[in-house]
Short mmCIF file of C-alpha atoms in Angstrom, two decimals:
data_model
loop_
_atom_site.label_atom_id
_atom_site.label_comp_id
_atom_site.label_asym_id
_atom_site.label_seq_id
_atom_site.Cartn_x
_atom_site.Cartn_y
_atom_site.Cartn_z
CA UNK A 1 83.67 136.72 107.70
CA UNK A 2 84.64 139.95 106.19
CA UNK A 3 85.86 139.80 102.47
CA UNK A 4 89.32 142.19 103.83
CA UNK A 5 89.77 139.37 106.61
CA UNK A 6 93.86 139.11 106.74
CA UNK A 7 93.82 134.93 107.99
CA UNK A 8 94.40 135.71 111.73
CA UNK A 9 91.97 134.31 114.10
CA UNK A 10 90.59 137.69 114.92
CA UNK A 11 90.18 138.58 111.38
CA UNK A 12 90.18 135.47 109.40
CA UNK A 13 89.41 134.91 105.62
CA UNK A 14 86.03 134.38 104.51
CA UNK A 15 87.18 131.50 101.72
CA UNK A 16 88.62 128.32 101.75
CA UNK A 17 91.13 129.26 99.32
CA UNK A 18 92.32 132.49 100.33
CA UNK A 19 93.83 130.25 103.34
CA UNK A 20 95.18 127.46 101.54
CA UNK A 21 96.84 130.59 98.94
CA UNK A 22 98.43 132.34 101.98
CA UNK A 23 99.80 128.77 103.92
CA UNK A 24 103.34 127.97 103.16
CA UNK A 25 104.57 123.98 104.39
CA UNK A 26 104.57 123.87 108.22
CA UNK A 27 101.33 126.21 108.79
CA UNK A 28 97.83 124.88 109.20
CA UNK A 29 94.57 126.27 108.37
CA UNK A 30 91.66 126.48 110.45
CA UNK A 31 88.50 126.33 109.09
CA UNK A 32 85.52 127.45 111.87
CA UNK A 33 82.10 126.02 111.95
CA UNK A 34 79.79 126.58 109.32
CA UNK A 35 79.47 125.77 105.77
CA UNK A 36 81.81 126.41 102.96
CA UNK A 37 80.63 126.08 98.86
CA UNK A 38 83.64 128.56 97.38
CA UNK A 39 85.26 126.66 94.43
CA UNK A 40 88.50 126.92 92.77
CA UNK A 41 89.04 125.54 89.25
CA UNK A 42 90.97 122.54 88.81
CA UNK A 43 92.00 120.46 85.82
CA UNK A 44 92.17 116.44 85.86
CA UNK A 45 92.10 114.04 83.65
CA UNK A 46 92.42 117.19 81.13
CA UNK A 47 88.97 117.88 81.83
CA UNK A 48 88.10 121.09 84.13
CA UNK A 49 86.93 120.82 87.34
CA UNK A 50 85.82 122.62 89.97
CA UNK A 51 87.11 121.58 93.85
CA UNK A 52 86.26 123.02 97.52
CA UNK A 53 89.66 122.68 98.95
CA UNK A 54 92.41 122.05 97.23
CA UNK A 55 95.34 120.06 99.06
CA UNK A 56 98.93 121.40 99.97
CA UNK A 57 102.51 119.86 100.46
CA UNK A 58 103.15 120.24 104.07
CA UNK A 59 99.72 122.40 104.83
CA UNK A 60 97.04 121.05 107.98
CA UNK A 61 93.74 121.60 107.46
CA UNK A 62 91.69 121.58 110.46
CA UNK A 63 87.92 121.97 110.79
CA UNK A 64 85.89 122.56 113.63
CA UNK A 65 84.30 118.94 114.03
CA UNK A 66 82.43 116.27 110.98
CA UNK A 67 79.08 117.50 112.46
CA UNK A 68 80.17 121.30 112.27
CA UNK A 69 82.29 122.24 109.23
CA UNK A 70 81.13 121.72 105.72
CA UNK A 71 82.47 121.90 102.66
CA UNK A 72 79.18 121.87 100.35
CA UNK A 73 79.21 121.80 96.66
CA UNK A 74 76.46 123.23 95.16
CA UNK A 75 74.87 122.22 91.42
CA UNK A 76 76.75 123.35 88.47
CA UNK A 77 77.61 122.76 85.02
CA UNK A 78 81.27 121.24 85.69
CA UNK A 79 82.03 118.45 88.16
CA UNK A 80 83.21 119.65 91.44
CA UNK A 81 85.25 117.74 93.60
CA UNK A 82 85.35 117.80 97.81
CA UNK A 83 88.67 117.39 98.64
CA UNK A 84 91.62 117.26 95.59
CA UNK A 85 94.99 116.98 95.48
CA UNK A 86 97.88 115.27 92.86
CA UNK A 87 101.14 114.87 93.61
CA UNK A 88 101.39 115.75 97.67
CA UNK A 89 102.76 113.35 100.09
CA UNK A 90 101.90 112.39 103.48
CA UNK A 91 102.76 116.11 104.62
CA UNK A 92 99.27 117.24 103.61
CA UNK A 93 96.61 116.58 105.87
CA UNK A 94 92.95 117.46 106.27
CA UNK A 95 90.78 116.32 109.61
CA UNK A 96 87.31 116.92 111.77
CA UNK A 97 85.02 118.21 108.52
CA UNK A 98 82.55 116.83 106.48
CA UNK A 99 81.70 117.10 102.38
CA UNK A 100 78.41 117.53 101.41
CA UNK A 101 76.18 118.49 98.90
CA UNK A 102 76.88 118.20 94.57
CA UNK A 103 80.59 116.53 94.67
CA UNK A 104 81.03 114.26 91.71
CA UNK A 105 83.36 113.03 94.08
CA UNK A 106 84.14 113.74 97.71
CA UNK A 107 87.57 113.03 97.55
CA UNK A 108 89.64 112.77 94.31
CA UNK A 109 93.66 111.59 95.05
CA UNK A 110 95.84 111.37 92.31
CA UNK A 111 99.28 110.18 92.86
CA UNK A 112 98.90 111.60 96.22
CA UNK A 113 99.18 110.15 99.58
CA UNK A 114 97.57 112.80 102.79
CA UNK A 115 96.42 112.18 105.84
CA UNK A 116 92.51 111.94 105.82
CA UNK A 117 90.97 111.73 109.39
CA UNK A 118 87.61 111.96 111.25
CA UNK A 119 86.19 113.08 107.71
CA UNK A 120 82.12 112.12 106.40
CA UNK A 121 81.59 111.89 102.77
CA UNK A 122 78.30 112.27 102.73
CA UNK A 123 78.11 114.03 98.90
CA UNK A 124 74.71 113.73 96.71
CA UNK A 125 74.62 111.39 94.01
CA UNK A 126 75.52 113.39 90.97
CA UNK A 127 76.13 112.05 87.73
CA UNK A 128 76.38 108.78 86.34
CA UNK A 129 79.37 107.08 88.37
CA UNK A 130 79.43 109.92 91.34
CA UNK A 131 81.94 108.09 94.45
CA UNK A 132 82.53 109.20 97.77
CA UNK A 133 86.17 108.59 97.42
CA UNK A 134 88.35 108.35 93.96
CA UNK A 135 92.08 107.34 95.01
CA UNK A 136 93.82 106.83 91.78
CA UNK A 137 97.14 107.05 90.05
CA UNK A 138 99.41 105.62 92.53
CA UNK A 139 97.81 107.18 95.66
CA UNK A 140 98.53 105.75 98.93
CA UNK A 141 96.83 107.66 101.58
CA UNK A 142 96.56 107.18 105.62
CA UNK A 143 92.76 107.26 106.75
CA UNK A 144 91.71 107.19 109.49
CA UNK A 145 88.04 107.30 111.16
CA UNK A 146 86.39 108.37 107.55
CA UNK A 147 83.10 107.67 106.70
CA UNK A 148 82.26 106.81 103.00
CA UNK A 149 78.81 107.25 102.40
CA UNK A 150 78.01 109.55 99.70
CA UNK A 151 77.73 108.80 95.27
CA UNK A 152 76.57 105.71 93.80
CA UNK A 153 79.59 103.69 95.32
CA UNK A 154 81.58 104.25 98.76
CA UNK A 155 84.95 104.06 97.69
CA UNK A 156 87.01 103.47 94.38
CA UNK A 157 91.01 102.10 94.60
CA UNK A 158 92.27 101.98 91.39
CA UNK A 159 95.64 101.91 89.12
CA UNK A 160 97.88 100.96 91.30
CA UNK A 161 96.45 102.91 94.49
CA UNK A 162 96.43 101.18 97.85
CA UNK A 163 96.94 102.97 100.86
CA UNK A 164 95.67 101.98 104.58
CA UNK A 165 92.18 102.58 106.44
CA UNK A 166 91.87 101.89 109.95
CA UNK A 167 88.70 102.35 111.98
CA UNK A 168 86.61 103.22 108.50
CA UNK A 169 83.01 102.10 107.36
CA UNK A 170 81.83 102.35 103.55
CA UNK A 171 78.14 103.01 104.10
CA UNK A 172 75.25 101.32 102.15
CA UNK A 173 75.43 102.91 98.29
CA UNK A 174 72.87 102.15 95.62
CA UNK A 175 75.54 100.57 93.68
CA UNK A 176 78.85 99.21 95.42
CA UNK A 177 80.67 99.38 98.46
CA UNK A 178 84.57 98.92 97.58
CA UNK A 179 85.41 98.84 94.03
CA UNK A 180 89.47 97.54 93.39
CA UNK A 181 90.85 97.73 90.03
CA UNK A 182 94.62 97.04 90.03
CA UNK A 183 94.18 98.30 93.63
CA UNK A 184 95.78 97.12 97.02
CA UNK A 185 94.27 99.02 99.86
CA UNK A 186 94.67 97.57 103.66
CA UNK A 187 91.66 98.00 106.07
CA UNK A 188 91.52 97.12 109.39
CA UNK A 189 89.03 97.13 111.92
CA UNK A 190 86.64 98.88 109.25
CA UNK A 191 82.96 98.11 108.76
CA UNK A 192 81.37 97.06 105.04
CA UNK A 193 77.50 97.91 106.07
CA UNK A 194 76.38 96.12 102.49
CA UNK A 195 75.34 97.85 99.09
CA UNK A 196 72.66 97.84 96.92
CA UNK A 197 74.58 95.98 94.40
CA UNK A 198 77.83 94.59 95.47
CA UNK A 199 79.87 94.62 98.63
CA UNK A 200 83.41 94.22 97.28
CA UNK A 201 84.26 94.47 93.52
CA UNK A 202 87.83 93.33 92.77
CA UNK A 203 88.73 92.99 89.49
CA UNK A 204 92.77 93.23 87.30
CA UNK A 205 94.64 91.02 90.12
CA UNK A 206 93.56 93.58 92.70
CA UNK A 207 94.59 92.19 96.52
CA UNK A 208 92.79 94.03 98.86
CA UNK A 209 94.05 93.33 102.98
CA UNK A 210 91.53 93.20 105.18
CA UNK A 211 91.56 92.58 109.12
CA UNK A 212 89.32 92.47 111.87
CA UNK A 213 86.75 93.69 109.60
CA UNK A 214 82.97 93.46 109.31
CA UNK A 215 81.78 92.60 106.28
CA UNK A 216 77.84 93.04 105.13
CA UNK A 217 75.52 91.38 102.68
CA UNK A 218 74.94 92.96 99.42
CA UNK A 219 71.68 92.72 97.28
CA UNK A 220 73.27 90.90 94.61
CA UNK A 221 76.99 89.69 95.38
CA UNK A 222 79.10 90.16 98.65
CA UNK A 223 82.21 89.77 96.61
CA UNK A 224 82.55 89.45 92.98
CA UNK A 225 86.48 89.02 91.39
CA UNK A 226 86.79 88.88 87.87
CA UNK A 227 89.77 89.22 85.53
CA UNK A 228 91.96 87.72 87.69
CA UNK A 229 94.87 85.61 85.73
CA UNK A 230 93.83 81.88 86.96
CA UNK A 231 94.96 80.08 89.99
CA UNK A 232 94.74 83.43 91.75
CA UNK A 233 94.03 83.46 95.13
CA UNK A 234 92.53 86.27 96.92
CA UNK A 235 92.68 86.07 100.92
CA UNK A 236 89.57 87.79 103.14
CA UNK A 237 90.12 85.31 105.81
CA UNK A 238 90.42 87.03 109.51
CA UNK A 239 87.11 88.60 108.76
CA UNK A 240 83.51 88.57 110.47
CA UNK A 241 81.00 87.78 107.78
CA UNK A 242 77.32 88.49 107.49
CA UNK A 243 76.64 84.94 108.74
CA UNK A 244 77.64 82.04 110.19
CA UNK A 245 76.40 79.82 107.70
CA UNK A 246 79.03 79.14 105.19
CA UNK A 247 76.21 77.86 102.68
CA UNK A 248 74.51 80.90 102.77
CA UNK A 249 78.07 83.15 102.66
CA UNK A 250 78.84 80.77 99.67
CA UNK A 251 75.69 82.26 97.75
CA UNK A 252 76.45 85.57 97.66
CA UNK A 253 80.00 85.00 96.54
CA UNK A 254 80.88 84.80 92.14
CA UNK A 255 84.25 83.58 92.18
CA UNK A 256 86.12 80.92 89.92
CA UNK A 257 83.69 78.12 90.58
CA UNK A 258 81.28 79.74 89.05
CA UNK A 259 82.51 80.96 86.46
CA UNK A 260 86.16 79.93 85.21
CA UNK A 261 87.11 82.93 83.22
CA UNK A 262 87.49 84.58 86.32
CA UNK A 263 90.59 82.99 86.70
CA UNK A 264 90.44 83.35 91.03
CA UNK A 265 89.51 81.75 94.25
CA UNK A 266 88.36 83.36 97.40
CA UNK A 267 89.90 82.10 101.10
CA UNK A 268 87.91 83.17 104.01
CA UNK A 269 87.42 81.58 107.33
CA UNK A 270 83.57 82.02 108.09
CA UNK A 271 83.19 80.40 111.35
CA UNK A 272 85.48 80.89 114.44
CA UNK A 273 83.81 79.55 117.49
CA UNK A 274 80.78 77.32 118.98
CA UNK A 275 82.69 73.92 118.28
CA UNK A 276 82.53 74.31 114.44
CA UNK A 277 85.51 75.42 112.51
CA UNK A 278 86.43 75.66 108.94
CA UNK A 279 90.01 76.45 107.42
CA UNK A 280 90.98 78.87 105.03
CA UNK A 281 90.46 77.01 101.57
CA UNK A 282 88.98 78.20 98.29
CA UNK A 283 85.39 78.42 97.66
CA UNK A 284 85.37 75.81 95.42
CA UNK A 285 85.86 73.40 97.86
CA UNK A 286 83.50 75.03 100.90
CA UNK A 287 80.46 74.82 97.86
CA UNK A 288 81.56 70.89 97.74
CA UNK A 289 81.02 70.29 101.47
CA UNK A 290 78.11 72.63 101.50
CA UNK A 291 76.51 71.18 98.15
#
């Protein structure tokens, strides 16, 4: 677009940010197809960053479609984020556009609840902990159709974030799929296609909900819980597991049983049809039958 673009369809701006300046609560900003790497600089964690679009109280942003507008991040000396925002409610939204390229993280939420919908995070793996999605700091956001598939690890819900995710799937990372810590998220009918290390990682009394969910096998551990104080309990029953073999579900799981300092037990309910039925019950006592 032209740099002297005034924001109206016929002449719009050529940068992400010029819209997202102009846009007062109540207006929405369209971005059209094609690909987007202008950064703005950011602070967090009272670091500096770098970010592609920066979210608004009360602003839409729309794109033209996951498969047509991109917000790409290109290499740089300072960690750039996809998506941003602190301290917005669920009066910012952002929908139908993908991040690509460099993004330490594809989306970074702290203490901030949007709207996320029909998004891929498909960012490179940059950096030593690179996520598609950091929700943090008491961030409780509403997604909906999102793909998680770029970083070392799908998606991070931690300090006392939660937030719900309907219709989701955290694609296969190197490292791990969901990572809790002190985190409460609800999924439902969202797809865990496995990860190179471990599935689920809940850890600091974290009680993820899921339902009607998929759930994958990981290369090392499917779900591993660990400071958790003891007698916890941590329910993923309602679930369809990798198999219908309990044994085999059993081996891929490291909860109290084997090893008591983790302090937790894991319900699930493995088998649901075919004449053969097992109750919810702790791990401990499935590895007993199973032995």
């Amino acid at each position: 677009a032209d740099p002297s673009g005034d924001g109206s369809p016929d002449h719009p701006f050529d940068q992400v940010a010029d819209g997202m300046a102009a846009a007062a609560a109540g207006d929405t900003v369209r971005l059209a197809a094609g690909q987007y790497s202008g950064t703005v600089p950011v602070t967090a964690y009272g670091q500096p960053r770098l970010a592609l679009l920066v979210l608004k109280e009360g602003v839409a942003v729309i794109g033209a479609g996951r498969t047509s507008t991109f917000l790409h991040a290109l290499p740089g000396p300072v960690y750039t984020f996809g998506i941003t925002a602190e301290n917005v409610g669920g009066s910012a939204t952002v929908s139908d556009l993908a991040v690509t390229g460099a993004c330490f993280q594809g989306v970074n939420l702290r203490n901030a609840s949007p709207r996320l919908s029909r998004l891929d995070l498909v960012n490179d793996i940059t950096g030593g902990s690179s996520v598609a999605a950091d929700m943090r700091d008491l961030s409780f956001p509403v997604v909906e159709d999102v793909l998680f598939d770029g970083g070392h690890s799908a998606l991070v819900v931690e300090f006392g974030s939660g937030g719900t995710y309907t219709g989701c799937t955290l694609g296969v990372r190197p490292n791990n799929g969901l990572i809790c810590n002190t985190g409460f998220p609800e999924f439902i009918d969202s797809v865990f296609l496995g990860a190179g290390i471990d599935v689920l990682v809940l850890s600091a009394g974290s009680q993820p909900a899921l339902r009607d969910c998929t759930l994958l096998e990981g290369d090392r551990y499917t779900v591993r819980v660990g400071l958790y104080e003891p007698g916890s309990e941590i329910d993923l029953s309602g679930n369809a597991w990798f198999s219908s073999d309990p044994a085999r579900i059993r081996t891929t799981i490291l909860d109290a049983e084997d090893d008591p300092a983790l302090g937790a037990s894991v319900i699930f309910e493995p088998l649901s049809g075919g004449g053969v039925q097992i109750q919810a019950t702790t791990f401990g006592k499935v590895k007993a039958l199973f032995r």
